[in-house]
Short mmCIF file of C-alpha atoms in Angstrom, two decimals:
data_model
loop_
_atom_site.label_atom_id
_atom_site.label_comp_id
_atom_site.label_asym_id
_atom_site.label_seq_id
_atom_site.Cartn_x
_atom_site.Cartn_y
_atom_site.Cartn_z
CA MET A 30 33.88 60.03 -80.23
CA ALA A 31 31.57 57.09 -80.23
CA LEU A 32 30.47 56.28 -76.79
CA SER A 33 28.46 53.05 -75.77
CA GLY A 34 28.85 53.22 -72.12
CA GLY A 35 31.06 50.07 -72.08
CA LYS A 36 34.54 49.74 -70.57
CA ASP A 37 36.43 50.53 -73.86
CA SER A 38 34.56 53.76 -74.87
CA ILE A 39 34.37 55.04 -71.27
CA THR A 40 38.14 54.53 -70.74
CA LEU A 41 38.71 56.21 -74.20
CA LEU A 42 36.42 59.15 -73.07
CA HIS A 43 38.55 59.79 -70.05
CA MET A 44 41.70 59.54 -72.09
CA LEU A 45 40.39 62.03 -74.67
CA ALA A 46 39.12 64.25 -71.99
CA ARG A 47 42.67 64.45 -70.57
CA LEU A 48 44.08 65.18 -73.92
CA LYS A 49 41.58 67.96 -74.46
CA LYS A 50 43.14 69.96 -71.78
CA ARG A 51 46.52 69.85 -73.39
CA LEU A 52 45.63 69.97 -77.07
CA PRO A 53 43.64 72.36 -79.31
CA MET A 54 40.73 70.01 -79.91
CA ARG A 55 37.04 69.87 -79.36
CA LEU A 56 35.35 66.77 -78.05
CA SER A 57 31.81 65.52 -78.14
CA ALA A 58 30.27 62.06 -77.37
CA LEU A 59 27.83 60.33 -79.68
CA LEU A 60 25.88 57.57 -78.24
CA VAL A 61 23.56 55.26 -80.50
CA ASP A 62 20.61 53.96 -78.70
CA GLU A 63 19.69 50.74 -80.63
CA GLY A 64 16.79 50.00 -78.50
CA ILE A 65 17.91 46.83 -76.70
CA GLY A 66 15.70 46.41 -73.58
CA GLY A 67 17.44 45.75 -70.30
CA TYR A 68 21.01 46.57 -71.79
CA ARG A 69 21.24 50.07 -73.37
CA PRO A 70 19.36 52.09 -70.80
CA LYS A 71 21.95 50.88 -68.16
CA THR A 72 25.06 51.65 -70.23
CA ALA A 73 23.58 54.87 -71.44
CA GLN A 74 23.12 55.90 -67.88
CA VAL A 75 26.85 55.34 -67.17
CA ALA A 76 27.75 57.27 -70.38
CA LYS A 77 25.60 60.22 -69.33
CA LYS A 78 27.00 60.20 -65.85
CA GLU A 79 30.77 60.09 -67.02
CA CYS A 80 30.07 62.73 -69.59
CA ARG A 81 28.64 65.00 -66.87
CA LYS A 82 31.64 64.26 -64.72
CA LEU A 83 34.16 65.16 -67.38
CA GLY A 84 32.11 68.19 -68.97
CA VAL A 85 31.70 66.46 -72.42
CA LYS A 86 28.63 67.14 -74.26
CA LEU A 87 26.78 63.85 -74.98
CA HIS A 88 24.47 63.52 -78.18
CA VAL A 89 22.05 60.62 -78.28
CA ILE A 90 20.74 59.17 -81.67
CA SER A 91 18.34 56.32 -81.78
CA PHE A 92 17.28 53.51 -84.13
CA GLU A 93 13.68 54.36 -83.17
CA LYS A 94 13.92 57.96 -84.10
CA GLU A 95 16.00 57.44 -87.28
CA PHE A 96 14.69 54.12 -88.62
CA GLY A 97 11.23 54.07 -87.12
CA ARG A 98 11.69 51.18 -84.68
CA PRO A 99 14.10 49.95 -81.95
CA LEU A 100 16.27 46.77 -82.66
CA ASP A 101 14.34 44.67 -80.50
CA LYS A 102 11.26 45.31 -82.70
CA MET A 103 13.10 44.98 -85.97
CA LEU A 104 14.03 41.54 -84.93
CA GLY A 105 10.55 40.71 -83.82
CA ALA A 106 11.82 39.55 -80.40
CA LYS A 107 12.40 41.23 -77.13
CA ALA A 108 15.94 40.99 -75.60
CA THR A 109 16.10 38.83 -72.54
CA LYS A 110 18.50 39.80 -69.56
CA THR A 111 20.14 36.31 -69.54
CA GLY A 112 22.96 37.65 -71.61
CA THR A 113 23.92 40.16 -68.89
CA ASP A 114 24.98 37.28 -66.62
CA PRO A 115 28.66 36.68 -67.32
CA LYS A 116 28.33 33.05 -66.40
CA ALA A 117 25.46 32.63 -68.92
CA GLY A 118 26.65 32.03 -72.40
CA LYS A 119 28.82 28.96 -72.89
CA GLY A 120 25.79 26.69 -72.81
CA GLY A 121 22.48 27.02 -74.59
CA SER A 122 21.79 30.62 -75.49
CA GLY A 123 18.03 29.96 -76.02
CA ARG A 124 18.35 31.86 -79.31
CA THR A 125 15.70 31.76 -82.03
CA ASP A 126 15.84 32.18 -85.71
CA LYS A 127 14.22 35.50 -85.33
CA ARG A 128 17.11 36.61 -83.28
CA GLN A 129 19.90 35.34 -85.47
CA GLY A 130 21.50 38.24 -87.38
CA ALA A 131 20.95 40.79 -84.63
CA CYS A 132 24.61 41.70 -84.84
CA THR A 133 24.24 42.35 -88.59
CA TYR A 134 21.37 44.67 -88.35
CA CYS A 135 22.80 46.39 -85.38
CA GLY A 136 26.41 46.67 -86.70
CA VAL A 137 25.23 48.08 -90.15
CA PHE A 138 22.75 50.62 -88.64
CA ARG A 139 25.10 51.72 -85.71
CA ARG A 140 27.85 52.39 -88.22
CA HIS A 141 25.59 54.34 -90.39
CA LEU A 142 24.27 56.54 -87.54
CA LEU A 143 27.65 57.02 -86.10
CA ASN A 144 28.92 58.44 -89.41
CA ALA A 145 25.71 60.49 -90.11
CA GLY A 146 25.70 61.83 -86.42
CA ALA A 147 29.43 62.76 -86.51
CA ALA A 148 28.91 64.40 -89.99
CA ARG A 149 25.89 66.51 -88.57
CA LEU A 150 28.00 67.62 -85.56
CA GLY A 151 30.77 68.80 -88.06
CA ALA A 152 33.40 66.35 -86.54
CA ASP A 153 36.47 65.76 -88.67
CA LYS A 154 37.30 62.63 -86.82
CA LEU A 155 35.28 59.97 -85.06
CA ALA A 156 37.23 58.21 -82.26
CA MET A 157 36.08 54.55 -81.65
CA GLY A 158 37.03 52.55 -78.62
CA HIS A 159 38.06 49.32 -80.57
CA ASN A 160 40.90 47.35 -78.90
CA LEU A 161 43.40 44.72 -80.11
CA ASP A 162 41.21 41.94 -79.16
CA ASP A 163 38.38 43.38 -81.41
CA ALA A 164 40.85 43.73 -84.14
CA ALA A 165 42.34 40.25 -83.99
CA GLN A 166 38.80 38.93 -83.77
CA THR A 167 37.72 40.83 -86.86
CA VAL A 168 40.65 39.56 -88.89
CA LEU A 169 40.14 35.90 -87.95
CA LEU A 170 36.36 36.14 -88.40
CA ASN A 171 36.56 37.44 -91.89
CA MET A 172 39.16 34.65 -92.77
CA PHE A 173 36.72 32.06 -91.25
CA ARG A 174 33.81 33.55 -93.24
CA ASN A 175 36.03 33.85 -96.46
CA GLU A 176 35.21 37.62 -96.72
CA PRO A 177 38.30 39.26 -97.96
CA ALA A 178 36.50 42.44 -99.11
CA ARG A 179 34.96 43.03 -95.77
CA LEU A 180 38.46 42.44 -94.22
CA ALA A 181 40.00 44.94 -96.74
CA ARG A 182 37.45 47.53 -95.56
CA PHE A 183 38.65 47.17 -91.96
CA TRP A 184 42.14 48.31 -93.02
CA PRO A 185 42.61 51.96 -92.12
CA ALA A 186 39.49 53.33 -93.61
CA SER A 187 40.43 56.80 -93.44
CA ARG A 188 43.28 56.29 -95.97
CA ALA A 189 41.13 54.12 -98.36
CA ALA A 190 38.26 56.63 -98.20
CA GLY A 191 40.29 59.85 -98.07
CA GLY A 192 38.35 62.68 -99.70
CA LYS A 193 34.98 61.11 -99.82
CA LYS A 194 32.04 63.48 -98.95
CA ARG A 195 30.09 62.68 -95.78
CA PHE A 196 32.75 60.03 -94.61
CA VAL A 197 34.06 60.99 -91.16
CA PRO A 198 37.48 59.35 -90.85
CA ARG A 199 37.61 56.93 -87.89
CA ILE A 200 40.46 56.74 -85.46
CA MET A 201 41.10 53.96 -83.06
CA PRO A 202 43.41 55.17 -80.52
CA LEU A 203 43.14 51.89 -78.27
CA ILE A 204 43.72 49.50 -81.14
CA ARG A 205 46.98 48.29 -79.87
CA CYS A 206 45.70 47.77 -76.31
CA HIS A 207 44.46 44.42 -74.95
CA GLU A 208 41.01 44.40 -73.80
CA LYS A 209 42.12 43.15 -70.39
CA GLU A 210 44.63 46.20 -70.25
CA ILE A 211 41.87 48.66 -70.81
CA ALA A 212 39.57 46.99 -68.24
CA THR A 213 42.56 46.92 -65.73
CA TRP A 214 43.23 50.55 -66.30
CA ALA A 215 39.47 51.33 -65.58
CA VAL A 216 39.54 49.24 -62.65
CA LEU A 217 42.75 50.99 -61.24
CA ASN A 218 41.34 54.36 -61.95
CA GLY A 219 38.17 53.86 -60.14
CA ILE A 220 36.01 54.44 -63.37
CA GLN A 221 32.48 53.15 -62.85
CA ILE A 222 31.72 50.61 -65.52
CA GLU A 223 28.86 48.25 -66.20
CA PHE A 224 30.64 45.04 -66.99
CA MET A 225 27.65 43.48 -68.89
CA SER A 226 27.17 41.88 -72.24
CA CYS A 227 24.64 42.70 -74.97
CA PRO A 228 21.91 40.00 -74.70
CA TYR A 229 22.30 39.34 -78.40
CA ALA A 230 26.20 38.95 -78.23
CA GLU A 231 26.37 35.24 -77.47
CA GLU A 232 24.68 34.30 -80.55
CA ALA A 233 27.55 35.77 -82.45
CA MET A 234 30.38 33.59 -83.82
CA ARG A 235 32.62 36.37 -82.55
CA GLN A 236 32.23 34.97 -79.02
CA GLN A 237 33.70 31.69 -80.17
CA VAL A 238 36.63 33.47 -81.98
CA ARG A 239 37.17 35.42 -78.71
CA ARG A 240 37.66 32.28 -76.66
CA LEU A 241 39.81 30.74 -79.25
CA LEU A 242 42.12 33.78 -79.43
CA ASN A 243 42.28 34.08 -75.65
CA GLU A 244 43.37 30.37 -75.47
CA MET A 245 45.99 31.18 -78.09
CA GLU A 246 47.17 34.13 -76.19
CA GLU A 247 47.47 32.21 -73.08
CA ARG A 248 49.51 29.55 -74.70
CA TYR A 249 51.54 31.67 -77.20
CA PRO A 250 51.59 35.22 -75.59
CA GLY A 251 51.64 37.96 -78.32
CA THR A 252 49.41 36.13 -80.64
CA LYS A 253 46.88 38.97 -81.11
CA SER A 254 49.42 41.55 -81.65
CA ARG A 255 51.18 39.27 -84.26
CA MET A 256 47.97 38.74 -85.98
CA PHE A 257 47.13 42.50 -86.08
CA ASN A 258 50.59 43.35 -87.28
CA ALA A 259 50.32 40.76 -90.07
CA PHE A 260 46.98 42.36 -91.11
CA ILE A 261 48.47 45.86 -91.22
CA HIS A 262 51.33 44.51 -93.38
CA MET A 263 48.78 42.90 -95.81
CA GLY A 264 46.45 45.81 -95.67
CA PRO A 265 47.70 47.68 -98.72
CA TRP A 266 47.36 44.67 -100.94
CA LEU A 267 43.92 43.83 -99.49
CA ALA A 268 42.67 47.29 -99.91
CA GLN A 269 44.03 47.55 -103.53
CA GLY A 270 42.15 44.14 -104.51
CA ALA A 271 38.99 45.16 -102.82
CA ALA A 272 39.17 48.65 -104.56
CA GLY A 273 39.54 46.75 -107.87
CA GLU A 274 36.54 44.54 -107.28
CA GLU A 275 34.32 47.34 -106.24
CA GLU A 276 35.33 49.75 -108.91
CA GLY A 277 36.87 52.50 -106.63
CA GLY A 278 36.08 51.50 -103.01
CA LEU A 279 33.77 53.71 -101.19
CA ARG A 280 31.12 55.81 -102.92
CA GLU A 281 27.82 57.60 -101.86
CA CYS A 282 24.73 55.43 -101.33
CA VAL A 283 22.00 56.29 -104.09
CA LYS A 284 19.32 56.51 -101.56
CA CYS A 285 20.66 58.16 -98.43
CA ALA A 286 24.29 59.51 -99.66
CA GLU A 287 25.97 57.92 -96.75
CA PRO A 288 29.27 56.11 -97.64
CA SER A 289 28.74 52.69 -99.23
CA ALA A 290 30.82 50.06 -100.86
CA SER A 291 28.18 49.43 -103.44
CA GLY A 292 25.26 51.47 -105.20
CA MET A 293 23.12 51.21 -102.21
CA CYS A 294 24.52 51.04 -98.72
CA ALA A 295 23.88 48.08 -96.36
CA ALA A 296 21.69 50.06 -93.90
CA CYS A 297 19.19 51.01 -96.89
CA ARG A 298 19.15 47.40 -98.11
CA LEU A 299 18.37 46.07 -94.57
CA LEU A 300 15.59 48.83 -94.07
CA ASP A 301 14.02 47.88 -97.41
CA GLY A 302 13.98 44.33 -96.27
CA ILE A 303 12.31 45.29 -93.00
CA ARG A 304 9.66 47.43 -94.75
CA LYS A 305 8.76 44.49 -97.14
CA LYS A 306 8.24 42.23 -94.14
CA ARG A 307 5.64 44.73 -92.61
CA MET B 14 39.73 20.67 -42.62
CA HIS B 15 40.97 24.38 -43.04
CA MET B 16 39.48 26.08 -45.95
CA VAL B 17 40.37 29.37 -47.75
CA ARG B 18 37.92 31.87 -48.94
CA ILE B 19 38.27 34.06 -52.03
CA LEU B 20 36.03 36.40 -53.91
CA LEU B 21 34.93 35.82 -57.51
CA ASP B 22 33.06 38.72 -58.95
CA ASN B 23 32.44 39.97 -55.40
CA LYS B 24 30.96 36.60 -54.43
CA PRO B 25 32.58 34.42 -51.87
CA ARG B 26 33.95 31.06 -52.94
CA THR B 27 35.46 28.35 -50.65
CA LEU B 28 38.60 26.39 -51.67
CA ARG B 29 40.36 23.37 -50.06
CA LYS B 30 43.59 25.23 -50.20
CA MET B 31 45.06 28.40 -51.74
CA PRO B 32 46.67 27.70 -55.14
CA PRO B 33 50.26 28.54 -55.50
CA ASP B 34 49.60 31.57 -57.72
CA GLY B 35 46.77 33.67 -59.42
CA ARG B 36 47.06 32.05 -62.62
CA GLU B 37 46.54 28.55 -61.14
CA LEU B 38 43.61 30.02 -59.21
CA MET B 39 41.99 31.21 -62.26
CA ARG B 40 42.48 28.00 -63.95
CA GLN B 41 40.88 26.19 -61.13
CA LEU B 42 37.93 28.60 -61.18
CA GLY B 43 37.58 28.14 -64.97
CA VAL B 44 38.27 31.81 -65.61
CA SER B 45 40.56 32.92 -68.31
CA ALA B 46 43.55 34.96 -67.44
CA GLN B 47 42.78 37.05 -70.48
CA GLU B 48 39.45 38.10 -69.17
CA ALA B 49 39.83 38.67 -65.44
CA VAL B 50 41.81 40.87 -63.06
CA LEU B 51 43.59 39.60 -59.88
CA LYS B 52 43.51 41.65 -56.72
CA VAL B 53 45.70 40.56 -53.77
CA ASP B 54 45.24 42.51 -50.51
CA GLY B 55 43.24 45.09 -52.25
CA ARG B 56 45.88 45.84 -55.04
CA VAL B 57 45.71 44.68 -58.68
CA ARG B 58 48.45 42.29 -59.26
CA PRO B 59 49.86 40.36 -62.24
CA GLU B 60 48.27 36.72 -62.49
CA GLY B 61 51.52 35.06 -61.85
CA THR B 62 51.66 36.59 -58.34
CA VAL B 63 52.33 34.02 -55.54
CA LEU B 64 49.48 33.46 -53.13
CA GLY B 65 49.43 32.64 -49.48
CA PRO B 66 46.70 31.36 -47.18
CA LYS B 67 46.50 34.77 -45.33
CA ASN B 68 46.20 36.74 -48.50
CA LYS B 69 42.93 38.47 -49.35
CA VAL B 70 42.24 37.25 -52.93
CA GLU B 71 39.76 38.69 -55.33
CA ILE B 72 39.17 37.78 -59.11
CA ILE B 73 37.06 40.19 -61.14
CA ARG B 74 35.92 39.22 -64.56
CA VAL B 75 36.25 42.21 -66.73
CA VAL B 76 35.62 40.95 -70.38
CA PHE B 77 32.17 39.93 -70.95
CA GLY B 78 31.86 40.63 -74.60
CA GLY B 79 29.15 42.30 -76.57
#
């Protein structure tokens, strides 16, 4: 499973560790250290502690070791700790042009390493801690950005990419649970969780979408579930359309052989860009 | 004037009077009910729980994003 040390993945770790006692399965945790100063070391500490407590082996894989530099250096700016304050954020985030796109780099490289890391471990499934809020936000974000192909790729990838070499199918056991429900479960069960935000998170449009969806959910309870259900119903058509556009959906990257929607994967394209800037 | 004290993220806050329920308390504090947990007398309760001046009330923000 992918473990970040945040509430969702820690809760998932506890649930899978419980299931492991009853089912014939092996469980390992994979943590990606992006190299975000003031943030990742704290959450990694929580992840290590919880894994030790539950007897789950933790594997750490880092941007620095795999790509030659941590995220902070990739962006040419060091992360500040302001984002860890839950009250900071609605106002000015003090972001710079250099820090814009942090989520793009991070998301692409993290997905790349999680798949590669899971494949190296011989995993046949990669469990992710995504919740209903994440899913509803992703659907809406891709609509706002007019990115139907990206939205199509969010539809159960294991089905769309079945049989592709090196692709470890992802499962999302918490996908129908509200983020608040997960957090509440964690509080009720006395799970130690660092409730902190990534210092780059506030610059993302996702935060605005999160607030918008929460307002809608308050006013019209069930909004997030209905949005996700609509997406699941639309999924087959979306995936079919995307596969047609991309001549067959996922394939292997010509450079690193990791799964890719085009000839060269997004991680290799971004790395090429970083190397050219040096 | 008699004031009531509650805890927001483990820090004390003073209010003129206790709001009628947890949802209204969150609204007054500018906290989304989607992002916080209400504790009354040490127990996690639904946001709609009726509050009284003698209750020990705590709001914990649990959704920070990122």
